[in-house]
PDB file of C-alpha atoms in Angstrom:
ATOM      1  CA  MET A  12     -33.578 122.779  97.525  1.00 50.00           C
ATOM      2  CA  GLN A  13     -32.530 122.453  93.932  1.00 49.00           C
ATOM      3  CA  ASP A  14     -29.294 120.738  95.018  1.00 53.00           C
ATOM      4  CA  THR A  15     -31.257 118.235  97.062  1.00 55.00           C
ATOM      5  CA  THR A  16     -33.618 117.509  94.175  1.00 57.00           C
ATOM      6  CA  PHE A  17     -30.676 117.144  91.792  1.00 56.00           C
ATOM      7  CA  ARG A  18     -28.909 114.713  94.123  1.00 62.00           C
ATOM      8  CA  ARG A  19     -32.081 112.644  94.406  1.00 62.00           C
ATOM      9  CA  ILE A  20     -32.401 112.504  90.630  1.00 62.00           C
ATOM     10  CA  VAL A  21     -28.747 111.478  90.307  1.00 51.00           C
ATOM     11  CA  CYS A  22     -29.213 108.767  92.943  1.00 56.00           C
ATOM     12  CA  VAL A  23     -32.282 107.439  91.140  1.00 53.00           C
ATOM     13  CA  ILE A  24     -30.404 107.369  87.831  1.00 65.00           C
ATOM     14  CA  ILE A  25     -27.460 105.575  89.446  1.00 62.00           C
ATOM     15  CA  ALA A  26     -29.806 103.063  91.082  1.00 56.00           C
ATOM     16  CA  ILE A  27     -31.544 102.436  87.778  1.00 64.00           C
ATOM     17  CA  ALA A  28     -28.166 102.035  86.011  1.00 58.00           C
ATOM     18  CA  VAL A  29     -26.963  99.576  88.660  1.00 52.00           C
ATOM     19  CA  ALA A  30     -30.211  97.633  88.374  1.00 56.00           C
ATOM     20  CA  PHE A  31     -29.850  97.423  84.592  1.00 58.00           C
ATOM     21  CA  ALA A  32     -26.213  96.400  84.974  1.00 53.00           C
ATOM     22  CA  ILE A  33     -27.133  93.615  87.370  1.00 54.00           C
ATOM     23  CA  PHE A  34     -29.969  92.514  85.064  1.00 54.00           C
ATOM     24  CA  PHE A  35     -27.728  92.290  82.005  1.00 52.00           C
ATOM     25  CA  VAL A  36     -24.950  90.516  83.923  1.00 46.00           C
ATOM     26  CA  ILE A  37     -27.419  87.886  85.113  1.00 48.00           C
ATOM     27  CA  LYS A  38     -29.044  87.626  81.674  1.00 51.00           C
ATOM     28  CA  TYR A  39     -25.829  87.249  79.734  1.00 51.00           C
ATOM     29  CA  ASN A  40     -24.306  84.943  82.307  1.00 54.00           C
ATOM     30  CA  ARG A  41     -27.302  82.656  81.850  1.00 50.00           C
ATOM     31  CA  HIS A  42     -27.019  83.115  78.080  1.00 48.00           C
ATOM     32  CA  ASP A  43     -23.367  82.090  78.174  1.00 56.00           C
ATOM     33  CA  LYS A  44     -24.259  79.037  80.224  1.00 54.00           C
ATOM     34  CA  VAL A  45     -26.930  78.079  77.676  1.00 45.00           C
ATOM     35  CA  ILE A  46     -24.432  78.554  74.838  1.00 54.00           C
ATOM     36  CA  ALA A  47     -21.823  76.519  76.683  1.00 60.00           C
ATOM     37  CA  ALA A  48     -24.352  73.738  77.323  1.00 54.00           C
ATOM     38  CA  ASN A  49     -25.397  73.680  73.657  1.00 52.00           C
ATOM     39  CA  VAL A  50     -21.785  73.586  72.514  1.00 49.00           C
ATOM     40  CA  THR A  51     -21.168  70.627  74.815  1.00 57.00           C
ATOM     41  CA  LYS A  52     -24.194  68.826  73.359  1.00 46.00           C
ATOM     42  CA  LEU A  53     -23.041  69.496  69.814  1.00 42.00           C
ATOM     43  CA  GLU A  54     -19.546  68.257  70.587  1.00 58.00           C
ATOM     44  CA  LYS A  55     -21.016  65.103  72.110  1.00 56.00           C
ATOM     45  CA  MET A  56     -23.244  64.544  69.086  1.00 46.00           C
ATOM     46  CA  GLU A  57     -20.309  65.111  66.781  1.00 54.00           C
ATOM     47  CA  LYS A  58     -18.217  62.542  68.626  1.00 57.00           C
ATOM     48  CA  GLN A  59     -21.048  60.036  68.585  1.00 56.00           C
ATOM     49  CA  SER A  60     -21.468  60.373  64.833  1.00 55.00           C
ATOM     50  CA  VAL A  61     -17.776  60.051  63.941  1.00 48.00           C
ATOM     51  CA  ALA A  62     -17.887  56.247  63.636  1.00 44.00           C
ATOM     52  CA  ALA A  63     -21.094  56.385  61.607  1.00 45.00           C
ATOM     53  CA  ASN A  64     -19.666  59.075  59.355  1.00 44.00           C
ATOM     54  CA  GLN A  65     -16.458  57.128  58.827  1.00 46.00           C
ATOM     55  CA  ALA A  66     -18.430  53.987  57.982  1.00 47.00           C
ATOM     56  CA  ALA A  67     -20.556  55.927  55.512  1.00 45.00           C
ATOM     57  CA  ILE A  68     -17.484  57.457  53.887  1.00 46.00           C
ATOM     58  CA  LYS A  69     -15.861  54.021  53.649  1.00 50.00           C
ATOM     59  CA  ASP A  70     -18.975  52.593  51.986  1.00 49.00           C
ATOM     60  CA  VAL A  71     -18.956  55.409  49.442  1.00 47.00           C
ATOM     61  CA  GLU A  72     -15.258  54.877  48.728  1.00 53.00           C
ATOM     62  CA  ARG A  73     -15.832  51.149  48.232  1.00 52.00           C
ATOM     63  CA  ALA A  74     -18.731  51.770  45.884  1.00 51.00           C
ATOM     64  CA  GLU A  75     -16.605  54.176  43.867  1.00 60.00           C
ATOM     65  CA  ASN A  76     -14.053  51.425  43.314  1.00 60.00           C
ATOM     66  CA  VAL A  77     -16.337  48.919  41.645  1.00 69.00           C
ATOM     67  CA  ASP A  78     -18.365  48.819  38.461  1.00 71.00           C
ATOM     68  CA  GLU A  79     -20.390  45.617  38.131  1.00 76.00           C
ATOM     69  CA  ASN A  80     -19.991  45.751  34.362  1.00 74.00           C
ATOM     70  CA  ASN A  81     -16.219  46.132  34.578  1.00 77.00           C
ATOM     71  CA  LEU A  82     -15.179  44.041  37.576  1.00 82.00           C
ATOM     72  CA  GLU A  83     -11.785  43.143  36.101  1.00 81.00           C
ATOM     73  CA  ASN A  84     -10.661  46.697  36.806  1.00 83.00           C
ATOM     74  CA  ALA A  85     -12.266  47.017  40.256  1.00 88.00           C
ATOM     75  CA  ASP A  86      -9.981  48.008  43.124  1.00 92.00           C
ATOM     76  CA  PHE A  87     -10.640  44.981  45.327  1.00 94.00           C
ATOM     77  CA  ARG A  88      -7.799  45.936  47.659  1.00 94.00           C
ATOM     78  CA  LYS A  89      -9.771  49.040  48.579  1.00 94.00           C
ATOM     79  CA  ILE A  90     -13.083  47.189  48.739  1.00 95.00           C
ATOM     80  CA  PHE A  91     -11.688  44.516  51.088  1.00 96.00           C
ATOM     81  CA  GLU A  92      -9.621  46.894  53.191  1.00 95.00           C
ATOM     82  CA  GLY A  93      -9.747  45.716  56.796  1.00 96.00           C
ATOM     83  CA  CYS A  94     -11.025  42.259  55.776  1.00 98.00           C
ATOM     84  CA  VAL A  95      -9.475  38.796  55.544  1.00 98.00           C
ATOM     85  CA  ILE A  96     -10.382  35.813  53.365  1.00 98.00           C
ATOM     86  CA  ALA A  97      -9.134  32.532  54.828  1.00 97.00           C
ATOM     87  CA  GLY A  98      -9.251  29.311  52.860  1.00 96.00           C
ATOM     88  CA  ASP A  99      -7.664  26.739  50.600  1.00 95.00           C
ATOM     89  CA  SER A 100      -6.176  26.861  47.099  1.00 94.00           C
ATOM     90  CA  ILE A 101      -9.329  28.526  45.724  1.00 96.00           C
ATOM     91  CA  THR A 102      -8.482  31.484  47.965  1.00 96.00           C
ATOM     92  CA  GLU A 103      -4.878  31.270  46.803  1.00 96.00           C
ATOM     93  CA  GLY A 104      -6.059  32.277  43.334  1.00 96.00           C
ATOM     94  CA  VAL A 105      -7.201  35.653  44.684  1.00 95.00           C
ATOM     95  CA  GLU A 106      -3.600  36.502  45.473  1.00 95.00           C
ATOM     96  CA  GLY A 107      -2.073  34.515  42.636  1.00 95.00           C
ATOM     97  CA  TYR A 108      -3.992  36.445  39.996  1.00 95.00           C
ATOM     98  CA  GLY A 109      -3.205  39.740  41.690  1.00 94.00           C
ATOM     99  CA  TYR A 110      -6.649  40.776  42.931  1.00 95.00           C
ATOM    100  CA  LEU A 111      -5.682  40.885  46.622  1.00 95.00           C
ATOM    101  CA  ASP A 112      -2.509  40.767  48.698  1.00 93.00           C
ATOM    102  CA  LYS A 113      -1.454  38.293  51.369  1.00 91.00           C
ATOM    103  CA  ASP A 114      -2.531  40.626  54.170  1.00 92.00           C
ATOM    104  CA  ILE A 115      -6.110  39.994  53.012  1.00 96.00           C
ATOM    105  CA  ALA A 116      -5.956  36.550  51.373  1.00 96.00           C
ATOM    106  CA  VAL A 117      -4.719  33.980  53.915  1.00 96.00           C
ATOM    107  CA  PHE A 118      -4.486  30.499  52.430  1.00 95.00           C
ATOM    108  CA  GLU A 119      -2.793  27.113  52.262  1.00 93.00           C
ATOM    109  CA  ARG A 120      -3.123  24.440  49.620  1.00 91.00           C
ATOM    110  CA  GLY A 121      -4.810  21.242  50.724  1.00 92.00           C
ATOM    111  CA  VAL A 122      -6.326  22.625  53.928  1.00 93.00           C
ATOM    112  CA  SER A 123      -9.593  21.518  55.433  1.00 93.00           C
ATOM    113  CA  ILE A 124     -11.418  23.071  58.357  1.00 92.00           C
ATOM    114  CA  GLU A 125      -9.863  20.590  60.789  1.00 87.00           C
ATOM    115  CA  SER A 126      -6.334  20.802  59.390  1.00 86.00           C
ATOM    116  CA  GLU A 127      -6.122  24.507  58.579  1.00 75.00           C
ATOM    117  CA  LYS A 128      -2.311  24.596  59.043  1.00 75.00           C
ATOM    118  CA  GLY A 129      -2.153  27.862  60.949  1.00 89.00           C
ATOM    119  CA  ILE A 130      -4.126  30.046  58.550  1.00 93.00           C
ATOM    120  CA  ILE A 131      -6.766  30.730  61.204  1.00 95.00           C
ATOM    121  CA  LYS A 132      -4.055  31.782  63.638  1.00 94.00           C
ATOM    122  CA  ARG A 133      -2.757  34.200  61.005  1.00 95.00           C
ATOM    123  CA  ALA A 134      -6.264  35.485  60.330  1.00 96.00           C
ATOM    124  CA  ILE A 135      -6.882  36.062  64.042  1.00 96.00           C
ATOM    125  CA  ALA A 136      -3.613  37.980  64.353  1.00 96.00           C
ATOM    126  CA  LEU A 137      -4.806  40.403  61.659  1.00 96.00           C
ATOM    127  CA  LYS A 138      -7.987  41.210  63.689  1.00 96.00           C
ATOM    128  CA  PRO A 139     -10.120  41.934  60.614  1.00 97.00           C
ATOM    129  CA  ASP A 140     -13.403  43.820  60.572  1.00 97.00           C
ATOM    130  CA  VAL A 141     -14.816  41.007  58.440  1.00 98.00           C
ATOM    131  CA  LEU A 142     -13.478  37.457  58.122  1.00 98.00           C
ATOM    132  CA  PHE A 143     -14.584  35.353  55.160  1.00 98.00           C
ATOM    133  CA  LEU A 144     -14.171  31.604  55.663  1.00 98.00           C
ATOM    134  CA  SER A 145     -13.805  29.644  52.447  1.00 97.00           C
ATOM    135  CA  PHE A 146     -13.400  25.912  52.938  1.00 96.00           C
ATOM    136  CA  GLY A 147     -14.829  22.896  51.142  1.00 94.00           C
ATOM    137  CA  LEU A 148     -12.568  21.986  48.247  1.00 91.00           C
ATOM    138  CA  ASN A 149     -10.790  19.372  50.372  1.00 94.00           C
ATOM    139  CA  ASP A 150     -13.518  18.844  52.977  1.00 96.00           C
ATOM    140  CA  LEU A 151     -15.832  17.168  50.471  1.00 96.00           C
ATOM    141  CA  GLU A 152     -13.421  14.280  50.153  1.00 94.00           C
ATOM    142  CA  LEU A 153     -12.340  14.371  53.798  1.00 94.00           C
ATOM    143  CA  TYR A 154     -15.896  13.964  55.100  1.00 95.00           C
ATOM    144  CA  ASN A 155     -16.992  11.798  52.140  1.00 93.00           C
ATOM    145  CA  GLY A 156     -20.473  13.300  51.864  1.00 90.00           C
ATOM    146  CA  ASN A 157     -21.053  13.621  55.638  1.00 96.00           C
ATOM    147  CA  SER A 158     -22.368  17.175  55.940  1.00 96.00           C
ATOM    148  CA  LYS A 159     -22.959  16.797  59.697  1.00 96.00           C
ATOM    149  CA  LYS A 160     -19.247  16.333  60.327  1.00 96.00           C
ATOM    150  CA  PHE A 161     -18.504  19.314  58.098  1.00 97.00           C
ATOM    151  CA  VAL A 162     -20.891  21.557  60.036  1.00 97.00           C
ATOM    152  CA  LYS A 163     -19.569  20.241  63.342  1.00 96.00           C
ATOM    153  CA  ALA A 164     -16.052  21.250  62.292  1.00 96.00           C
ATOM    154  CA  TYR A 165     -17.321  24.702  61.264  1.00 96.00           C
ATOM    155  CA  SER A 166     -19.128  25.037  64.605  1.00 97.00           C
ATOM    156  CA  LYS A 167     -15.913  24.347  66.489  1.00 96.00           C
ATOM    157  CA  LEU A 168     -14.026  26.871  64.360  1.00 96.00           C
ATOM    158  CA  VAL A 169     -16.680  29.566  64.794  1.00 97.00           C
ATOM    159  CA  LYS A 170     -16.615  29.110  68.567  1.00 96.00           C
ATOM    160  CA  LYS A 171     -12.853  29.613  68.562  1.00 95.00           C
ATOM    161  CA  LEU A 172     -13.084  32.724  66.400  1.00 96.00           C
ATOM    162  CA  ARG A 173     -15.779  34.297  68.553  1.00 97.00           C
ATOM    163  CA  GLN A 174     -13.582  33.822  71.586  1.00 97.00           C
ATOM    164  CA  LYS A 175     -10.458  35.237  69.950  1.00 97.00           C
ATOM    165  CA  ILE A 176     -11.905  38.041  67.790  1.00 97.00           C
ATOM    166  CA  PRO A 177     -15.426  38.733  69.104  1.00 97.00           C
ATOM    167  CA  GLU A 178     -15.751  42.072  67.263  1.00 96.00           C
ATOM    168  CA  THR A 179     -15.094  40.516  63.856  1.00 98.00           C
ATOM    169  CA  LYS A 180     -18.036  39.848  61.548  1.00 98.00           C
ATOM    170  CA  LEU A 181     -17.953  36.267  60.258  1.00 98.00           C
ATOM    171  CA  CYS A 182     -19.025  35.280  56.747  1.00 98.00           C
ATOM    172  CA  ILE A 183     -18.969  31.763  55.315  1.00 98.00           C
ATOM    173  CA  ASN A 184     -18.601  31.191  51.578  1.00 98.00           C
ATOM    174  CA  SER A 185     -20.471  28.311  50.020  1.00 98.00           C
ATOM    175  CA  VAL A 186     -18.608  25.199  48.929  1.00 98.00           C
ATOM    176  CA  LEU A 187     -17.943  25.567  45.210  1.00 97.00           C
ATOM    177  CA  PRO A 188     -19.190  22.704  43.026  1.00 97.00           C
ATOM    178  CA  ALA A 189     -16.928  20.644  40.803  1.00 97.00           C
ATOM    179  CA  THR A 190     -17.757  19.863  37.189  1.00 97.00           C
ATOM    180  CA  LYS A 191     -19.838  16.792  36.328  1.00 96.00           C
ATOM    181  CA  ALA A 192     -16.821  15.215  34.683  1.00 96.00           C
ATOM    182  CA  LYS A 193     -14.785  15.677  37.860  1.00 97.00           C
ATOM    183  CA  ILE A 194     -17.593  14.302  40.033  1.00 97.00           C
ATOM    184  CA  SER A 195     -17.815  11.201  37.841  1.00 97.00           C
ATOM    185  CA  ARG A 196     -14.165  10.520  38.713  1.00 96.00           C
ATOM    186  CA  VAL A 197     -14.423  11.591  42.383  1.00 96.00           C
ATOM    187  CA  PRO A 198     -18.034  10.983  43.558  1.00 96.00           C
ATOM    188  CA  ALA A 199     -17.455  12.579  46.977  1.00 96.00           C
ATOM    189  CA  LEU A 200     -17.226  15.961  45.244  1.00 96.00           C
ATOM    190  CA  GLY A 201     -20.880  15.698  44.292  1.00 96.00           C
ATOM    191  CA  ALA A 202     -22.010  16.546  47.834  1.00 97.00           C
ATOM    192  CA  SER A 203     -21.472  20.322  47.545  1.00 97.00           C
ATOM    193  CA  ASP A 204     -25.202  21.124  47.460  1.00 97.00           C
ATOM    194  CA  LYS A 205     -25.789  18.925  50.496  1.00 97.00           C
ATOM    195  CA  PHE A 206     -22.918  20.613  52.367  1.00 98.00           C
ATOM    196  CA  ASN A 207     -24.168  24.074  51.459  1.00 98.00           C
ATOM    197  CA  LYS A 208     -27.702  23.342  52.619  1.00 98.00           C
ATOM    198  CA  ALA A 209     -26.404  22.170  55.993  1.00 98.00           C
ATOM    199  CA  THR A 210     -23.982  25.094  56.278  1.00 98.00           C
ATOM    200  CA  LYS A 211     -26.676  27.638  55.446  1.00 98.00           C
ATOM    201  CA  ALA A 212     -28.918  26.219  58.175  1.00 98.00           C
ATOM    202  CA  PHE A 213     -26.015  26.407  60.620  1.00 98.00           C
ATOM    203  CA  CYS A 214     -25.307  30.027  59.667  1.00 98.00           C
ATOM    204  CA  GLU A 215     -28.939  31.026  60.131  1.00 97.00           C
ATOM    205  CA  LYS A 216     -28.916  29.458  63.579  1.00 96.00           C
ATOM    206  CA  GLU A 217     -25.660  31.156  64.564  1.00 96.00           C
ATOM    207  CA  ASN A 218     -26.436  34.532  62.947  1.00 96.00           C
ATOM    208  CA  ILE A 219     -23.558  34.230  60.488  1.00 98.00           C
ATOM    209  CA  THR A 220     -23.660  35.572  56.939  1.00 98.00           C
ATOM    210  CA  PHE A 221     -23.747  32.741  54.400  1.00 98.00           C
ATOM    211  CA  ILE A 222     -22.773  33.711  50.852  1.00 98.00           C
ATOM    212  CA  ASP A 223     -23.881  31.286  48.157  1.00 98.00           C
ATOM    213  CA  HIS A 224     -21.921  31.343  44.884  1.00 97.00           C
ATOM    214  CA  THR A 225     -23.363  28.113  43.475  1.00 97.00           C
ATOM    215  CA  ALA A 226     -25.702  29.529  40.823  1.00 96.00           C
ATOM    216  CA  MET A 227     -23.021  31.903  39.557  1.00 96.00           C
ATOM    217  CA  VAL A 228     -20.514  29.084  39.078  1.00 96.00           C
ATOM    218  CA  LYS A 229     -22.969  26.665  37.490  1.00 95.00           C
ATOM    219  CA  ALA A 230     -24.000  29.368  35.011  1.00 96.00           C
ATOM    220  CA  ASN A 231     -20.384  29.911  33.919  1.00 97.00           C
ATOM    221  CA  PRO A 232     -18.689  26.540  33.247  1.00 96.00           C
ATOM    222  CA  GLN A 233     -16.064  28.356  31.170  1.00 97.00           C
ATOM    223  CA  TRP A 234     -14.479  29.556  34.406  1.00 97.00           C
ATOM    224  CA  TYR A 235     -13.218  26.098  35.393  1.00 98.00           C
ATOM    225  CA  GLU A 236      -9.617  24.994  35.087  1.00 97.00           C
ATOM    226  CA  PRO A 237      -9.119  21.708  33.195  1.00 97.00           C
ATOM    227  CA  ASP A 238      -9.015  19.856  36.535  1.00 97.00           C
ATOM    228  CA  GLY A 239     -12.731  20.618  37.066  1.00 97.00           C
ATOM    229  CA  GLN A 240     -12.223  22.030  40.575  1.00 96.00           C
ATOM    230  CA  HIS A 241     -10.143  25.180  40.371  1.00 97.00           C
ATOM    231  CA  PHE A 242     -10.885  28.377  38.483  1.00 97.00           C
ATOM    232  CA  ILE A 243      -9.283  30.692  35.959  1.00 97.00           C
ATOM    233  CA  SER A 244      -8.689  34.402  36.536  1.00 97.00           C
ATOM    234  CA  GLU A 245     -12.068  35.523  35.162  1.00 96.00           C
ATOM    235  CA  PHE A 246     -13.867  33.764  38.009  1.00 97.00           C
ATOM    236  CA  TYR A 247     -12.284  35.792  40.799  1.00 97.00           C
ATOM    237  CA  PRO A 248     -13.673  39.304  40.213  1.00 96.00           C
ATOM    238  CA  ARG A 249     -17.214  37.929  40.296  1.00 96.00           C
ATOM    239  CA  TRP A 250     -16.483  35.766  43.343  1.00 97.00           C
ATOM    240  CA  LEU A 251     -15.054  38.755  45.198  1.00 97.00           C
ATOM    241  CA  TYR A 252     -17.925  40.980  44.119  1.00 96.00           C
ATOM    242  CA  ASN A 253     -20.436  38.433  45.431  1.00 96.00           C
ATOM    243  CA  MET A 254     -18.557  38.320  48.700  1.00 97.00           C
ATOM    244  CA  ALA A 255     -18.501  42.077  49.059  1.00 97.00           C
ATOM    245  CA  LYS A 256     -22.208  42.341  48.271  1.00 96.00           C
ATOM    246  CA  GLY A 257     -23.121  39.473  50.581  1.00 97.00           C
ATOM    247  CA  ALA A 258     -21.183  40.958  53.479  1.00 97.00           C
ATOM    248  CA  GLY A 259     -22.626  44.437  52.967  1.00 95.00           C
ATOM    249  CA  LEU A 260     -19.352  46.001  51.891  1.00 94.00           C
ATOM    250  CA  LEU A 261     -21.057  47.411  48.803  1.00 91.00           C
TER     251      LEU A 261
END
């Protein structure tokens, strides 16, 4: 009788142990699945935030390389990393004075929007994150005050760029004014304000960033070269800083 009772007790204990074992297997199997699912979600979130994190880090690095009160020593190569500035001899000064290299500053003397002599092809080949277009020095005379023709040429160029490098952000720099003395000798150069007004309206319509440097230049006549059109070295850090700010690089 005692043996029978003992066996029953043992069987009950074994049954209870098996039940607990099954319970914990099911519980922890579900727990593992929950953990695995959460890990997958975290990994997905991490991957999704990589681009945003990299962009944030890049913005911080750019900001660390510029002091508005000491722009002459700013690391513009770092600030404009992944960007291209395409334009005429004004843009040439960026490279000539050593602020940027030719993989960022793409230029040709005497170019207009219509006769850009291959600089746009070179800019497209670089596939920049941001492309700054800087024409006008020669276009003022070419179009002889006709801002509609100037904007039409820009429209054609923008269409081409959007087809070739659709992921690139486009920014258009304002036409830089000449000095009054220069305008008195070459009246066509006096249309810079008119050209900029038309270009700004075009940019707003096409969702393009327009960066106006006019007030800065007019407030600092000491930056002009004797020819009344080009600029000395001191002009370029401020011009580049305005570009970077306007494009959201800083």
